[in-house]
Protein backbone atom coordinates (compact mmCIF):
# COMPACT_ATOMS: atom_id res chain seq x y z
CA MET A 1 33.59 128.91 130.19
CA CYS A 2 32.95 131.68 127.45
CA ILE A 3 35.10 131.25 125.38
CA GLY A 4 34.73 127.55 125.60
CA MET A 5 31.09 127.60 124.72
CA ALA A 6 31.46 130.06 121.37
CA ASN A 7 31.12 129.05 117.73
CA SER A 8 33.88 130.97 116.85
CA VAL A 9 36.77 132.53 118.50
CA VAL A 10 39.06 135.50 116.30
CA VAL A 11 42.16 136.92 117.77
CA ASN A 12 44.30 140.10 115.74
CA SER A 13 47.45 138.20 114.36
CA SER A 14 49.12 135.24 115.12
CA TYR A 15 51.12 136.34 117.23
CA THR A 16 47.75 136.85 119.93
CA GLU A 17 46.76 133.10 118.41
CA ASP A 18 50.28 131.51 119.94
CA ILE A 19 49.54 133.96 123.42
CA PHE A 20 45.61 132.11 123.26
CA ALA A 21 47.40 128.77 123.11
CA LYS A 22 49.83 129.13 125.94
CA THR A 23 47.45 131.06 127.97
CA PHE A 24 44.38 128.59 127.58
CA VAL A 25 46.16 125.53 127.12
CA ARG A 26 42.88 122.98 128.24
CA LEU A 27 40.80 124.91 125.39
CA TYR A 28 43.65 124.79 123.06
CA ALA A 29 43.99 121.38 123.53
CA GLN A 30 40.74 120.23 123.25
CA GLY A 31 40.63 122.12 119.75
CA ILE A 32 39.57 125.44 120.07
CA CYS A 33 41.82 127.05 117.82
CA PRO A 34 41.01 130.82 117.14
CA ARG A 35 41.05 132.31 113.89
CA VAL A 36 43.38 135.25 112.67
CA LEU A 37 41.23 138.21 111.36
CA TYR A 38 43.53 141.50 111.08
CA PRO A 39 41.96 144.90 111.48
CA THR A 40 43.15 147.28 109.38
CA SER A 41 43.12 150.93 108.99
CA THR A 42 40.28 153.30 108.36
CA MET A 43 39.74 155.04 104.70
CA GLU A 44 38.04 157.79 105.36
CA GLN A 45 38.86 161.45 104.21
CA SER A 46 39.70 163.94 106.61
CA THR A 47 36.71 166.04 107.08
CA THR A 48 39.50 169.41 107.53
CA SER A 49 41.15 170.30 104.44
CA ASP A 50 44.76 169.64 103.89
CA ASP A 51 45.98 173.31 103.86
CA ARG A 52 44.27 173.82 107.34
CA LEU A 53 46.30 170.55 108.90
CA THR A 54 49.32 171.44 107.38
CA LEU A 55 49.05 174.97 108.50
CA TRP A 56 48.36 173.34 112.19
CA PHE A 57 51.08 170.81 111.62
CA ARG A 58 53.68 173.87 110.50
CA SER A 59 52.62 175.61 112.99
CA LYS A 60 53.08 173.71 116.05
CA LEU A 61 56.72 172.96 114.65
CA GLN A 62 57.35 176.68 114.50
CA ARG A 63 56.39 177.11 117.97
CA SER A 64 58.17 174.04 119.42
CA LEU A 65 61.44 174.30 116.84
CA ARG A 66 61.22 178.26 116.08
CA THR A 67 61.42 176.73 112.34
CA ASN A 68 58.66 175.53 110.31
CA SER A 69 61.00 174.23 107.88
CA PRO A 70 62.41 171.12 109.82
CA GLY A 71 64.48 168.80 107.69
CA ARG A 72 63.70 165.02 108.29
CA ILE A 73 60.80 164.31 110.38
CA PHE A 74 60.80 161.01 112.77
CA LEU A 75 57.61 160.48 114.06
CA SER A 76 56.70 158.22 116.96
CA ILE A 77 52.59 157.68 118.40
CA ASN A 78 51.41 156.18 120.64
CA ARG A 79 49.87 156.71 124.49
CA PHE A 80 51.64 158.39 126.33
CA ASP A 81 52.00 154.54 129.09
CA SER A 82 54.77 152.77 129.93
CA LYS A 83 54.10 149.71 128.33
CA LYS A 84 54.65 151.66 124.61
CA ASN A 85 58.45 152.12 125.57
CA ILE A 86 58.81 155.12 123.92
CA LYS A 87 61.72 156.06 125.11
CA LEU A 88 63.17 153.73 122.64
CA ALA A 89 62.32 156.41 120.31
CA VAL A 90 64.31 159.84 122.39
CA LEU A 91 67.63 157.00 122.56
CA ALA A 92 67.22 156.19 118.93
CA PHE A 93 67.05 159.36 117.77
CA PHE A 94 69.94 160.63 119.65
CA GLU A 95 71.95 157.67 118.84
CA TYR A 96 71.20 158.79 115.10
CA SER A 97 71.78 162.07 115.55
CA GLN A 98 75.11 161.87 116.80
CA SER A 99 75.92 159.35 114.25
CA ASN A 100 75.07 161.39 111.18
CA GLU A 101 76.71 164.63 110.28
CA ASP A 102 73.83 165.41 107.69
CA CYS A 103 71.16 165.70 110.36
CA GLU A 104 70.86 169.00 112.56
CA ASP A 105 67.73 169.89 111.09
CA ASP A 106 66.36 166.47 111.51
CA VAL A 107 63.58 166.45 114.29
CA LEU A 108 61.34 164.00 116.14
CA ILE A 109 57.73 164.65 117.06
CA VAL A 110 56.33 162.52 119.67
CA ALA A 111 52.84 162.13 119.75
CA GLY A 112 49.75 160.35 121.38
CA GLY A 113 47.13 159.78 123.71
CA TYR A 114 47.20 161.34 127.03
CA ASP A 115 45.05 161.87 129.89
CA PRO A 116 46.25 163.81 133.00
CA ARG A 117 44.09 162.14 135.45
CA ILE A 118 46.51 158.92 134.55
CA ARG A 119 49.28 158.90 136.90
CA ASP A 120 51.63 156.57 134.02
CA ASN A 121 50.55 159.01 131.21
CA VAL A 122 52.25 162.16 133.91
CA LYS A 123 54.76 160.11 134.87
CA VAL A 124 56.01 158.40 131.23
CA LEU A 125 55.35 162.34 129.72
CA ASN A 126 57.55 164.17 132.07
CA GLU A 127 60.26 161.43 132.26
CA LEU A 128 60.64 161.85 128.37
CA GLN A 129 60.83 165.49 128.49
CA LYS A 130 62.91 165.24 131.44
CA LEU A 131 65.30 162.49 128.94
CA ALA A 132 65.08 165.17 126.03
CA GLN A 133 66.19 167.95 127.77
CA GLU A 134 69.42 165.85 129.35
CA LEU A 135 70.28 164.78 125.71
CA HIS A 136 70.57 168.33 124.69
CA LEU A 137 67.24 167.51 122.32
CA ASN A 138 64.86 170.39 123.63
CA ASP A 139 64.86 171.77 120.46
CA ARG A 140 64.81 168.93 118.18
CA VAL A 141 62.02 166.50 120.16
CA VAL A 142 59.17 168.34 120.04
CA PHE A 143 55.68 166.86 122.97
CA LEU A 144 52.33 166.59 121.26
CA SER A 145 49.68 165.21 123.74
CA SER A 146 45.88 164.73 123.17
CA ILE A 147 45.93 164.98 119.38
CA ASN A 148 42.37 164.05 117.66
CA ASN A 149 42.45 161.87 114.11
CA GLU A 150 42.84 165.21 111.93
CA GLN A 151 45.60 166.20 113.39
CA LYS A 152 47.31 162.45 113.51
CA ASN A 153 46.41 161.97 109.98
CA ALA A 154 48.17 166.11 109.18
CA LEU A 155 51.24 164.33 111.23
CA LEU A 156 51.72 160.98 109.88
CA SER A 157 51.38 163.09 106.40
CA ASN A 158 54.25 164.97 106.67
CA CYS A 159 56.29 163.04 108.59
CA THR A 160 59.54 161.23 107.08
CA CYS A 161 59.18 157.59 108.71
CA LEU A 162 57.71 156.34 112.16
CA LEU A 163 59.29 154.91 115.04
CA TYR A 164 56.37 152.09 116.23
CA THR A 165 58.73 151.60 119.54
CA PRO A 166 55.93 149.00 121.50
CA GLU A 167 57.14 145.42 122.11
CA ARG A 168 55.19 142.06 122.23
CA GLU A 169 52.38 144.83 121.21
CA HIS A 170 49.79 142.09 120.17
CA PHE A 171 48.64 143.90 116.68
CA GLY A 172 49.49 147.80 116.40
CA ILE A 173 47.47 149.85 114.30
CA VAL A 174 49.73 152.72 113.68
CA PRO A 175 51.93 150.97 111.63
CA LEU A 176 49.52 150.62 108.50
CA GLU A 177 48.17 154.15 109.57
CA ALA A 178 51.77 155.42 108.14
CA MET A 179 52.25 153.08 105.12
CA GLN A 180 48.58 154.37 103.94
CA TYR A 181 50.49 157.28 103.97
CA GLN A 182 53.38 155.62 101.92
CA LYS A 183 55.67 156.25 104.83
CA PRO A 184 58.56 153.72 106.05
CA VAL A 185 57.76 152.46 109.30
CA VAL A 186 60.84 151.25 112.19
CA ALA A 187 59.46 149.16 114.40
CA CYS A 188 60.75 146.54 117.03
CA ARG A 189 61.13 142.85 115.83
CA SER A 190 58.44 141.62 118.33
CA GLY A 191 54.27 141.23 118.23
CA GLY A 192 52.33 142.41 115.13
CA PRO A 193 54.16 144.47 113.43
CA MET A 194 56.06 141.23 112.35
CA GLU A 195 53.71 140.56 109.93
CA THR A 196 52.30 143.78 108.83
CA ILE A 197 55.92 144.96 108.30
CA ILE A 198 58.05 143.72 105.29
CA HIS A 199 61.20 143.96 106.30
CA GLY A 200 63.08 145.73 103.71
CA ALA A 201 60.42 147.10 101.61
CA THR A 202 57.97 148.84 103.65
CA GLY A 203 60.13 149.10 106.86
CA PHE A 204 62.69 147.50 108.85
CA LEU A 205 62.32 145.50 111.74
CA CYS A 206 64.72 146.08 114.55
CA ARG A 207 66.16 144.75 117.62
CA SER A 208 64.98 146.94 120.77
CA CYS A 209 68.32 148.40 121.05
CA PRO A 210 68.86 152.04 120.12
CA ARG A 211 72.67 151.59 119.81
CA VAL A 212 72.57 149.03 116.91
CA ARG A 213 70.34 148.45 114.03
CA SER A 214 67.15 150.83 114.54
CA VAL A 215 69.61 153.87 114.18
CA ARG A 216 71.68 152.34 111.03
CA ARG A 217 68.08 151.56 109.54
CA MET A 218 66.81 155.07 110.72
CA ALA A 219 70.23 156.42 108.20
CA ALA A 220 69.60 153.65 105.52
CA ILE A 221 66.38 155.22 104.81
CA PHE A 222 67.75 158.21 103.33
């Protein structure tokens, strides 16, 4: 009722527009068609010095991996939420490690929002840590929870590549934030990333199977 009375309806992607059409069939048939207004990442400069952020970043790696000079740094930024499919990043990194000889110094950083009061957050982080242990990646995968914006910027600035794993995401702002730092993005070929990533130019769109194209794309970047 409220949507039908609105002067204008705006959505964040063509993918969301399609979802709107399938969900509000009667309204869409009456000619109520939303317009797409893409969000963008903030262009504000960090209030913390680059040197201080880099120091924080290096200290985190040194504490977790006992090194401050890793090789390639793959980064995943998402809430620790089961819908974000973060497990795919760990599995893809494992397959990449198994398929490439020159990658023993490469690392994966899994960072994002975390609230210990939310059961799903706790469950997802525990499962990811257990998976990394089972795959013998303890010394190559770092988990950083509840990072702030400045720390997120430090991660994006220092990483080699962003792995974006959610499927059917209505938009997804993190790929834009990574591209703002001129970092390539490997993402699932569905939802919003299909509208923000230029395949083969600003990143790669892959099927959500760690054994197929995502591994080849991760290797192809280098």
